[in-house]
Amino acid sequence: MNNKHKKNLTHFGFQEVPKNKKTLLISKIFHDIASKYDLMNDLMSFGIHRMWKRCMIHHSTVYTGQKVLDLAGGTGDLSIKFSRLVGNSGIVVLVDINDSMIDIGQKKLRNLGILNNVIYVQADAEALPFPDNTFDCVAVSFGLRNFTNKEQALFSIHRVLKPKGKVLILDFGVPIFKILNTIYDLYSFHVLPKIGELIAQNANSYRYLVESIRMHPDQETLKNMMIQTGFNNVKYFNMTCGIAVLHCAHKY
């Protein structure tokens, strides 16, 4: 395989696929699992993902009147919480590339009476359709690992973030204890696809999601990627022994 061809490939789980096809493959996965997404998150994490997201909200320090971008916002878990923090004088923009996920998120928020301070935009994280220096906070929850070009997405986030603004990236990490890593692998590769098959009738999609976690940059690698993008004061917090990790940084 020549170098030119290799440069046009990217990871799709453990496979390598052309970069221009990954977005379509990811889109199909989330179309297929959108209706079961919230239920599966609770089942797969035993509900612990809610604690991780509460920690993310706490570290955001978002307050009344601010503008927040909920990137790869999916079914709107973060947008619900951010909408209450920014109040009627602020705005939350939920962005996702997948219209099925947006539809479910929009219905969920409307059922909760959240109507006036959340807007929904279908867009690619690598080419965000907003002016420079728009948002006080950008939050990405379990989305970065699915982006085709993570570096480009980080530059796009940096561009739309206001000076002194804050970015928070919550995703899976590498467990800090070797024995936990072994147990985590057994659970991930043997149990999660079975849950996906039983509940969502889709074992392959959940097998990809597990593989995407293993291909995601580890804690230090992602920290360095954010520094190279231009973010300052980059820190990360291991949660549940590093199964999930919250990276926080500022734009100065």
mmCIF file of C-alpha atoms in Angstrom:
data_model
loop_
_atom_site.group_PDB
_atom_site.id
_atom_site.type_symbol
_atom_site.label_atom_id
_atom_site.label_comp_id
_atom_site.label_asym_id
_atom_site.label_seq_id
_atom_site.Cartn_x
_atom_site.Cartn_y
_atom_site.Cartn_z
ATOM 1 C CA MET A 1 0.000 0.000 0.000
ATOM 2 C CA ASN A 2 1.540 3.350 -1.037
ATOM 3 C CA ASN A 3 1.807 6.319 1.328
ATOM 4 C CA LYS A 4 -0.730 8.390 -0.600
ATOM 5 C CA HIS A 5 -3.379 5.693 -0.227
ATOM 6 C CA LYS A 6 -2.475 5.209 3.435
ATOM 7 C CA LYS A 7 -3.038 8.926 4.125
ATOM 8 C CA ASN A 8 -6.587 8.619 2.791
ATOM 9 C CA LEU A 9 -7.456 5.940 5.348
ATOM 10 C CA THR A 10 -8.712 6.301 8.905
ATOM 11 C CA HIS A 11 -9.792 4.010 11.700
ATOM 12 C CA PHE A 12 -13.343 2.713 11.847
ATOM 13 C CA GLY A 13 -13.076 0.627 14.955
ATOM 14 C CA PHE A 14 -10.283 -1.848 14.246
ATOM 15 C CA GLN A 15 -10.778 -1.535 10.491
ATOM 16 C CA GLU A 16 -9.213 0.997 8.161
ATOM 17 C CA VAL A 17 -11.607 2.715 5.768
ATOM 18 C CA PRO A 18 -11.373 5.667 3.367
ATOM 19 C CA LYS A 19 -11.769 8.950 5.251
ATOM 20 C CA ASN A 20 -14.618 10.050 2.999
ATOM 21 C CA LYS A 21 -16.605 6.920 3.946
ATOM 22 C CA LYS A 22 -16.208 6.993 7.723
ATOM 23 C CA THR A 23 -18.770 9.762 8.242
ATOM 24 C CA LEU A 24 -21.375 7.763 6.320
ATOM 25 C CA LEU A 25 -20.606 4.599 8.282
ATOM 26 C CA ILE A 26 -20.839 6.440 11.610
ATOM 27 C CA SER A 27 -24.061 8.093 10.506
ATOM 28 C CA LYS A 28 -25.624 4.726 9.712
ATOM 29 C CA ILE A 29 -24.672 3.341 13.129
ATOM 30 C CA PHE A 30 -26.316 6.211 14.975
ATOM 31 C CA HIS A 31 -29.385 6.123 12.736
ATOM 32 C CA ASP A 32 -29.737 2.447 13.627
ATOM 33 C CA ILE A 33 -29.319 2.840 17.394
ATOM 34 C CA ALA A 34 -30.856 6.288 17.960
ATOM 35 C CA SER A 35 -34.163 5.017 19.358
ATOM 36 C CA LYS A 36 -32.378 2.844 21.947
ATOM 37 C CA TYR A 37 -29.436 5.178 22.620
ATOM 38 C CA ASP A 38 -30.475 6.476 26.042
ATOM 39 C CA LEU A 39 -31.559 3.058 27.291
ATOM 40 C CA MET A 40 -28.345 1.438 26.097
ATOM 41 C CA ASN A 41 -26.208 4.112 27.786
ATOM 42 C CA ASP A 42 -27.879 3.304 31.098
ATOM 43 C CA LEU A 43 -27.539 -0.441 30.628
ATOM 44 C CA MET A 44 -23.950 -0.434 29.404
ATOM 45 C CA SER A 45 -22.628 1.874 32.121
ATOM 46 C CA PHE A 46 -25.017 0.778 34.887
ATOM 47 C CA GLY A 47 -26.182 4.404 34.930
ATOM 48 C CA ILE A 48 -22.713 5.708 35.834
ATOM 49 C CA HIS A 49 -22.590 7.854 32.668
ATOM 50 C CA ARG A 50 -25.008 10.218 34.424
ATOM 51 C CA MET A 51 -22.464 10.789 37.193
ATOM 52 C CA TRP A 52 -19.723 11.429 34.624
ATOM 53 C CA LYS A 53 -21.908 14.010 32.891
ATOM 54 C CA ARG A 54 -22.777 15.722 36.195
ATOM 55 C CA CYS A 55 -19.052 16.061 36.841
ATOM 56 C CA MET A 56 -18.646 17.599 33.391
ATOM 57 C CA ILE A 57 -21.407 20.126 34.058
ATOM 58 C CA HIS A 58 -19.814 21.016 37.412
ATOM 59 C CA HIS A 59 -16.438 21.710 35.785
ATOM 60 C CA SER A 60 -18.028 23.802 33.035
ATOM 61 C CA THR A 61 -18.749 26.706 35.461
ATOM 62 C CA VAL A 62 -21.415 27.856 32.985
ATOM 63 C CA TYR A 63 -23.690 30.610 34.292
ATOM 64 C CA THR A 64 -26.697 32.736 33.336
ATOM 65 C CA GLY A 65 -26.545 34.530 30.003
ATOM 66 C CA GLN A 66 -23.754 32.503 28.437
ATOM 67 C CA LYS A 67 -23.627 30.792 25.040
ATOM 68 C CA VAL A 68 -22.882 27.055 25.125
ATOM 69 C CA LEU A 69 -22.170 24.661 22.279
ATOM 70 C CA ASP A 70 -23.212 21.071 23.023
ATOM 71 C CA LEU A 71 -21.221 19.392 20.255
ATOM 72 C CA ALA A 72 -22.175 15.863 19.203
ATOM 73 C CA GLY A 73 -25.034 16.575 21.578
ATOM 74 C CA GLY A 74 -27.087 13.593 20.427
ATOM 75 C CA THR A 75 -30.202 13.093 22.511
ATOM 76 C CA GLY A 76 -29.609 16.204 24.586
ATOM 77 C CA ASP A 77 -28.561 15.054 28.080
ATOM 78 C CA LEU A 78 -26.094 17.930 28.447
ATOM 79 C CA SER A 79 -28.336 20.465 26.735
ATOM 80 C CA ILE A 80 -31.026 19.847 29.350
ATOM 81 C CA LYS A 81 -28.629 20.783 32.118
ATOM 82 C CA PHE A 82 -26.971 23.654 30.271
ATOM 83 C CA SER A 83 -30.338 25.189 29.390
ATOM 84 C CA ARG A 84 -31.115 25.535 33.092
ATOM 85 C CA LEU A 85 -27.721 27.082 33.806
ATOM 86 C CA VAL A 86 -27.799 29.720 31.043
ATOM 87 C CA GLY A 87 -31.424 30.698 31.714
ATOM 88 C CA ASN A 88 -33.637 32.712 29.419
ATOM 89 C CA SER A 89 -30.892 35.239 28.661
ATOM 90 C CA GLY A 90 -28.480 32.571 27.438
ATOM 91 C CA ILE A 91 -28.495 30.079 24.600
ATOM 92 C CA VAL A 92 -27.514 26.452 24.096
ATOM 93 C CA VAL A 93 -26.777 25.178 20.602
ATOM 94 C CA LEU A 94 -27.073 21.413 20.246
ATOM 95 C CA VAL A 95 -25.045 20.284 17.241
ATOM 96 C CA ASP A 96 -24.952 16.772 15.846
ATOM 97 C CA ILE A 97 -24.191 15.395 12.410
ATOM 98 C CA ASN A 98 -26.983 12.826 12.702
ATOM 99 C CA ASP A 99 -30.562 13.993 12.177
ATOM 100 C CA SER A 100 -32.078 10.946 13.912
ATOM 101 C CA MET A 101 -30.233 11.780 17.124
ATOM 102 C CA ILE A 102 -31.238 15.445 16.878
ATOM 103 C CA ASP A 103 -34.906 14.521 16.378
ATOM 104 C CA ILE A 104 -34.920 12.402 19.522
ATOM 105 C CA GLY A 105 -33.089 15.070 21.505
ATOM 106 C CA GLN A 106 -35.465 17.786 20.360
ATOM 107 C CA LYS A 107 -38.525 15.753 21.311
ATOM 108 C CA LYS A 108 -37.036 14.910 24.697
ATOM 109 C CA LEU A 109 -36.280 18.543 25.522
ATOM 110 C CA ARG A 110 -39.670 19.748 24.339
ATOM 111 C CA ASN A 111 -41.387 17.146 26.492
ATOM 112 C CA LEU A 112 -39.500 18.653 29.433
ATOM 113 C CA GLY A 113 -40.748 22.126 28.518
ATOM 114 C CA ILE A 114 -37.372 23.337 27.225
ATOM 115 C CA LEU A 115 -38.436 25.451 24.273
ATOM 116 C CA ASN A 116 -36.866 28.897 24.211
ATOM 117 C CA ASN A 117 -33.145 28.709 24.880
ATOM 118 C CA VAL A 118 -31.981 25.627 22.943
ATOM 119 C CA ILE A 119 -31.551 25.540 19.188
ATOM 120 C CA TYR A 120 -30.645 22.515 17.055
ATOM 121 C CA VAL A 121 -28.151 22.461 14.201
ATOM 122 C CA GLN A 122 -27.114 19.549 12.009
ATOM 123 C CA ALA A 123 -23.436 20.077 11.221
ATOM 124 C CA ASP A 124 -20.012 18.459 11.005
ATOM 125 C CA ALA A 125 -17.735 19.109 13.989
ATOM 126 C CA GLU A 126 -14.792 19.566 11.634
ATOM 127 C CA ALA A 127 -16.425 22.552 9.900
ATOM 128 C CA LEU A 128 -18.654 24.268 12.458
ATOM 129 C CA PRO A 129 -20.950 26.853 10.820
ATOM 130 C CA PHE A 130 -20.456 29.584 13.424
ATOM 131 C CA PRO A 131 -18.391 32.779 13.491
ATOM 132 C CA ASP A 132 -15.102 32.956 15.332
ATOM 133 C CA ASN A 133 -15.262 33.583 19.089
ATOM 134 C CA THR A 134 -18.968 32.728 19.490
ATOM 135 C CA PHE A 135 -19.251 30.448 22.527
ATOM 136 C CA ASP A 136 -18.325 30.785 26.192
ATOM 137 C CA CYS A 137 -18.191 27.007 26.553
ATOM 138 C CA VAL A 138 -17.941 24.049 24.177
ATOM 139 C CA ALA A 139 -18.762 20.592 25.547
ATOM 140 C CA VAL A 140 -18.242 17.283 23.740
ATOM 141 C CA SER A 141 -19.613 14.217 25.491
ATOM 142 C CA PHE A 142 -18.616 10.811 24.067
ATOM 143 C CA GLY A 143 -18.367 12.240 20.570
ATOM 144 C CA LEU A 144 -14.745 13.034 19.813
ATOM 145 C CA ARG A 145 -13.734 9.431 19.193
ATOM 146 C CA ASN A 146 -16.269 9.203 16.350
ATOM 147 C CA PHE A 147 -14.913 12.226 14.452
ATOM 148 C CA THR A 148 -13.020 11.365 11.280
ATOM 149 C CA ASN A 149 -10.321 13.994 11.827
ATOM 150 C CA LYS A 150 -10.007 14.712 15.535
ATOM 151 C CA GLU A 151 -7.291 17.331 15.039
ATOM 152 C CA GLN A 152 -9.458 19.282 12.601
ATOM 153 C CA ALA A 153 -12.410 19.080 14.992
ATOM 154 C CA LEU A 154 -10.249 20.470 17.815
ATOM 155 C CA PHE A 155 -9.168 23.393 15.604
ATOM 156 C CA SER A 156 -12.813 24.014 14.703
ATOM 157 C CA ILE A 157 -13.753 24.048 18.403
ATOM 158 C CA HIS A 158 -10.856 26.404 19.190
ATOM 159 C CA ARG A 159 -11.990 28.805 16.458
ATOM 160 C CA VAL A 160 -15.587 29.168 17.669
ATOM 161 C CA LEU A 161 -14.644 29.421 21.347
ATOM 162 C CA LYS A 162 -14.391 32.917 22.812
ATOM 163 C CA PRO A 163 -11.127 34.101 24.347
ATOM 164 C CA LYS A 164 -11.151 32.934 27.979
ATOM 165 C CA GLY A 165 -13.752 30.367 26.961
ATOM 166 C CA LYS A 166 -13.655 26.775 28.169
ATOM 167 C CA VAL A 167 -13.737 23.445 26.348
ATOM 168 C CA LEU A 168 -14.683 20.175 28.019
ATOM 169 C CA ILE A 169 -14.236 16.786 26.373
ATOM 170 C CA LEU A 170 -15.704 13.735 28.087
ATOM 171 C CA ASP A 171 -14.872 10.383 26.584
ATOM 172 C CA PHE A 172 -13.546 6.960 27.405
ATOM 173 C CA GLY A 173 -9.950 6.523 28.505
ATOM 174 C CA VAL A 174 -7.459 3.848 29.468
ATOM 175 C CA PRO A 175 -8.110 2.338 32.925
ATOM 176 C CA ILE A 176 -5.277 3.135 35.319
ATOM 177 C CA PHE A 177 -5.103 -0.364 36.851
ATOM 178 C CA LYS A 178 -3.993 -3.344 34.753
ATOM 179 C CA ILE A 179 -6.424 -5.799 36.360
ATOM 180 C CA LEU A 180 -9.298 -3.400 35.695
ATOM 181 C CA ASN A 181 -8.207 -3.123 32.069
ATOM 182 C CA THR A 182 -8.447 -6.910 31.727
ATOM 183 C CA ILE A 183 -11.934 -7.035 33.263
ATOM 184 C CA TYR A 184 -13.006 -4.035 31.159
ATOM 185 C CA ASP A 185 -11.873 -5.793 27.965
ATOM 186 C CA LEU A 186 -13.803 -8.943 28.856
ATOM 187 C CA TYR A 187 -16.950 -6.942 29.585
ATOM 188 C CA SER A 188 -16.566 -4.728 26.515
ATOM 189 C CA PHE A 189 -15.901 -7.373 23.895
ATOM 190 C CA HIS A 190 -18.058 -10.208 25.207
ATOM 191 C CA VAL A 191 -20.945 -8.628 27.122
ATOM 192 C CA LEU A 192 -21.680 -5.275 25.477
ATOM 193 C CA PRO A 193 -22.283 -6.648 21.953
ATOM 194 C CA LYS A 194 -24.666 -9.217 23.475
ATOM 195 C CA ILE A 195 -26.586 -6.420 25.234
ATOM 196 C CA GLY A 196 -26.680 -4.543 21.918
ATOM 197 C CA GLU A 197 -28.021 -7.615 20.165
ATOM 198 C CA LEU A 198 -30.648 -8.287 22.831
ATOM 199 C CA ILE A 199 -31.928 -4.738 23.404
ATOM 200 C CA ALA A 200 -31.168 -2.865 20.186
ATOM 201 C CA GLN A 201 -31.064 -5.857 17.819
ATOM 202 C CA ASN A 202 -27.702 -4.530 16.682
ATOM 203 C CA ALA A 203 -24.588 -6.317 17.938
ATOM 204 C CA ASN A 204 -22.332 -4.970 15.156
ATOM 205 C CA SER A 205 -22.905 -1.316 16.021
ATOM 206 C CA TYR A 206 -22.006 -1.903 19.640
ATOM 207 C CA ARG A 207 -18.985 -3.937 18.612
ATOM 208 C CA TYR A 208 -17.824 -0.892 16.626
ATOM 209 C CA LEU A 209 -18.422 1.387 19.620
ATOM 210 C CA VAL A 210 -16.246 -0.859 21.788
ATOM 211 C CA GLU A 211 -13.509 -0.918 19.139
ATOM 212 C CA SER A 212 -13.685 2.874 18.772
ATOM 213 C CA ILE A 213 -12.983 3.226 22.493
ATOM 214 C CA ARG A 214 -9.805 1.160 22.126
ATOM 215 C CA MET A 215 -8.646 3.264 19.165
ATOM 216 C CA HIS A 216 -9.315 6.575 20.937
ATOM 217 C CA PRO A 217 -6.235 8.533 22.108
ATOM 218 C CA ASP A 218 -5.240 7.851 25.692
ATOM 219 C CA GLN A 219 -5.329 10.548 28.361
ATOM 220 C CA GLU A 220 -1.875 12.027 27.757
ATOM 221 C CA THR A 221 -2.104 11.792 23.965
ATOM 222 C CA LEU A 222 -5.375 13.738 23.865
ATOM 223 C CA LYS A 223 -3.953 16.302 26.291
ATOM 224 C CA ASN A 224 -1.004 16.862 23.955
ATOM 225 C CA MET A 225 -3.304 17.096 20.936
ATOM 226 C CA MET A 226 -5.253 19.860 22.679
ATOM 227 C CA ILE A 227 -2.058 21.715 23.575
ATOM 228 C CA GLN A 228 -0.867 21.498 19.960
ATOM 229 C CA THR A 229 -4.230 22.890 18.828
ATOM 230 C CA GLY A 230 -3.600 26.006 20.927
ATOM 231 C CA PHE A 231 -5.598 25.323 24.082
ATOM 232 C CA ASN A 232 -4.135 26.465 27.388
ATOM 233 C CA ASN A 233 -4.221 25.102 30.919
ATOM 234 C CA VAL A 234 -5.141 21.628 29.668
ATOM 235 C CA LYS A 235 -6.010 19.240 32.488
ATOM 236 C CA TYR A 236 -7.765 15.921 32.730
ATOM 237 C CA PHE A 237 -9.620 14.057 35.438
ATOM 238 C CA ASN A 238 -9.865 10.262 35.520
ATOM 239 C CA MET A 239 -13.287 9.008 36.534
ATOM 240 C CA THR A 240 -14.116 5.449 37.587
ATOM 241 C CA CYS A 241 -10.383 4.635 37.554
ATOM 242 C CA GLY A 242 -9.855 6.043 34.069
ATOM 243 C CA ILE A 243 -12.707 4.268 32.282
ATOM 244 C CA ALA A 244 -14.015 7.751 31.542
ATOM 245 C CA VAL A 245 -11.872 10.894 31.344
ATOM 246 C CA LEU A 246 -12.775 14.576 31.382
ATOM 247 C CA HIS A 247 -10.348 16.916 29.616
ATOM 248 C CA CYS A 248 -10.728 20.631 30.365
ATOM 249 C CA ALA A 249 -8.917 23.585 28.804
ATOM 250 C CA HIS A 250 -9.178 27.298 28.037
ATOM 251 C CA LYS A 251 -8.574 29.490 25.025
ATOM 252 C CA TYR A 252 -6.480 32.544 25.889
#
